[in-house]
Amino acid sequence: MRATLHTILLLTLFAAFGASVSAEPLRLSIVHVNDWDRLDARAGAGGAAKIASIARYERDRVEAEGGQVLLTFGGDMLSPSLLSGFDKGAHMVALANAIGFDAAVLGNHEFDFGPDVLIQRLKEAEYPVLGSNVSYKGKPGFPGAERSRMVAAGEYKIGLLGLTTADTPSLSSSGPDVDFAPLAETAREISAELREDGADLVIALTHAVYQTDLETLRQVAGIDIVLGGHDHLVLVLYDGKQAILKSGSQGNFVGIMDITIDRVEGRNGPKLVWQPSFSLINTIDVEPDPVLAEKVAAYSSKLDQELAADVGVTEVALDTRRASVRTAENAFGNLIADAMRAATGADAALTNGGGIRGDTSYAAGHMLIRKDVLTELPFGNRTVTMRLKGPDLLAALENGVSQVEKGAGRFPHVSGISFAYDGRKPAGSRVSDVKVAHTPLDLGKVYVVAVNDFIAKGGDGYKTFEKGEIVIDASSARLMASQVIEYVQERGGVKTKVDGRVRRLD
Ligand SMILES: [Zn+2]
């Protein structure tokens, strides 16, 4: 059915273009995936085996017709996933090698484990990774990444560049040695170079919000196509000259841009014309590729082994029973909040008791395993940070203790903050004696606060967090569970106690 439609479309297009000159028209099918860090399908969609299946199907189909396939990745694969928390994304590069990507761009999450780990991952990658606007230690480029690339497609030359969102330093752990140049500026410079080298078509792989992609295209006529990522949108934009394609996230959707390229006689001599057709495939009904499915199964069992690994001995008894984490300061709640604050460098951290789900207790001396931490934090929540005004921070604490008598999940576990509350007073005016970093809360000050992504969006009544100015958003954030595991490992066990940071007066 699809093939028939394509054939009809092609015939129509060739008729419209007029006679080809000096080169045969080419079918170029771009298969694009972005923001994929998950091994397997969830709710039937996405994952490595389904991506591989579509890529193979498309290669077979297009190559049989003499065309060419370009399998591209729009950034963010090394993190954040459970297994990446253990192997720093090595399994994702191995899977991407097996799927056979033709080109990728660096996403912000590629820097989550620091530049040294990324350099190692890039050595392992068997496909080119573009980092056109990245510089390292003051010099343009990043070790193992390419500034641009020319790909031969039939008798045509396709120029590729890769642009990474310029706010990566505040979204990841790229560190002081890595800088990102403005995207449009880099796009202008490199697309001109590629054109000079004879590129017929210039494609920018980007990892940025679509507003930035639009801006880049408006400012740089030398870019024909943007293959994007970062904001997890499934998106096609085409104005007849330039196009943007984004494929959501996790391979739940795979975007295909099927292009015919031709050189025709124009008024001022031969000119290149290209015509796209777009497909956005929901992978829910796609049969997984058996070879990749086997690799995924092997990694899943490795993950199970990893989850059985020791994290550290708790020196204090931990009580995560439902009522305990929803009505009072709690050592496990303190541990989570301390880990969130340490990992982000925020002034304060707050997480809701309802996010702690183990409903169990651990005696002092118990060796916590990774599975324990993930059982306590099963939602895959991430730690976002925001700039929040003093009064909004106070309002958040008021919300946290507003339903303490009901044992509501909003009960706040905090770090970097101490406060008292009186449960006899009406909700909204219970909190007193708030200190941040041992200093009384300054209502005129703005604090950097780390919270989980659920309450950041107003969950559990924390509407006040919606007023915060986001520093690290959920798509850039790391898993709370990974932060807790690292925090315990770095300190050689759980030493966090109940220390009076939340005092009940009644
Ligand atoms: Zn991203």
mmCIF file of N, CA and C in Angstrom, residues 20 45 145 208 329 353 400 443 462:
data_model
loop_
_atom_site.group_PDB
_atom_site.id
_atom_site.type_symbol
_atom_site.label_atom_id
_atom_site.label_comp_id
_atom_site.label_asym_id
_atom_site.label_seq_id
_atom_site.Cartn_x
_atom_site.Cartn_y
_atom_site.Cartn_z
ATOM 1 N N SER A 20 15.355 15.771 -15.960
ATOM 2 C CA SER A 20 16.563 15.778 -15.151
ATOM 3 C C SER A 20 17.743 16.134 -16.028
ATOM 4 N N ALA A 45 5.144 0.038 22.813
ATOM 5 C CA ALA A 45 5.790 0.917 21.832
ATOM 6 C C ALA A 45 7.241 1.211 22.208
ATOM 7 N N ALA A 145 34.039 13.521 18.342
ATOM 8 C CA ALA A 145 32.868 14.018 17.608
ATOM 9 C C ALA A 145 33.340 14.726 16.341
ATOM 10 N N ALA A 208 17.616 20.570 20.350
ATOM 11 C CA ALA A 208 17.203 21.864 20.907
ATOM 12 C C ALA A 208 15.680 21.949 20.817
ATOM 13 N N GLU A 329 8.995 14.003 60.021
ATOM 14 C CA GLU A 329 10.347 13.896 59.484
ATOM 15 C C GLU A 329 10.783 12.443 59.545
ATOM 16 N N GLY A 353 6.391 12.885 50.672
ATOM 17 C CA GLY A 353 6.370 11.554 51.301
ATOM 18 C C GLY A 353 5.641 10.521 50.470
ATOM 19 N N GLY A 400 2.821 21.486 52.188
ATOM 20 C CA GLY A 400 3.347 20.187 52.622
ATOM 21 C C GLY A 400 2.712 19.688 53.913
ATOM 22 N N LEU A 443 12.305 36.576 52.740
ATOM 23 C CA LEU A 443 11.185 36.639 51.801
ATOM 24 C C LEU A 443 11.535 37.455 50.555
ATOM 25 N N TYR A 462 1.218 21.141 45.189
ATOM 26 C CA TYR A 462 2.354 22.075 45.153
ATOM 27 C C TYR A 462 2.257 23.044 43.965
#
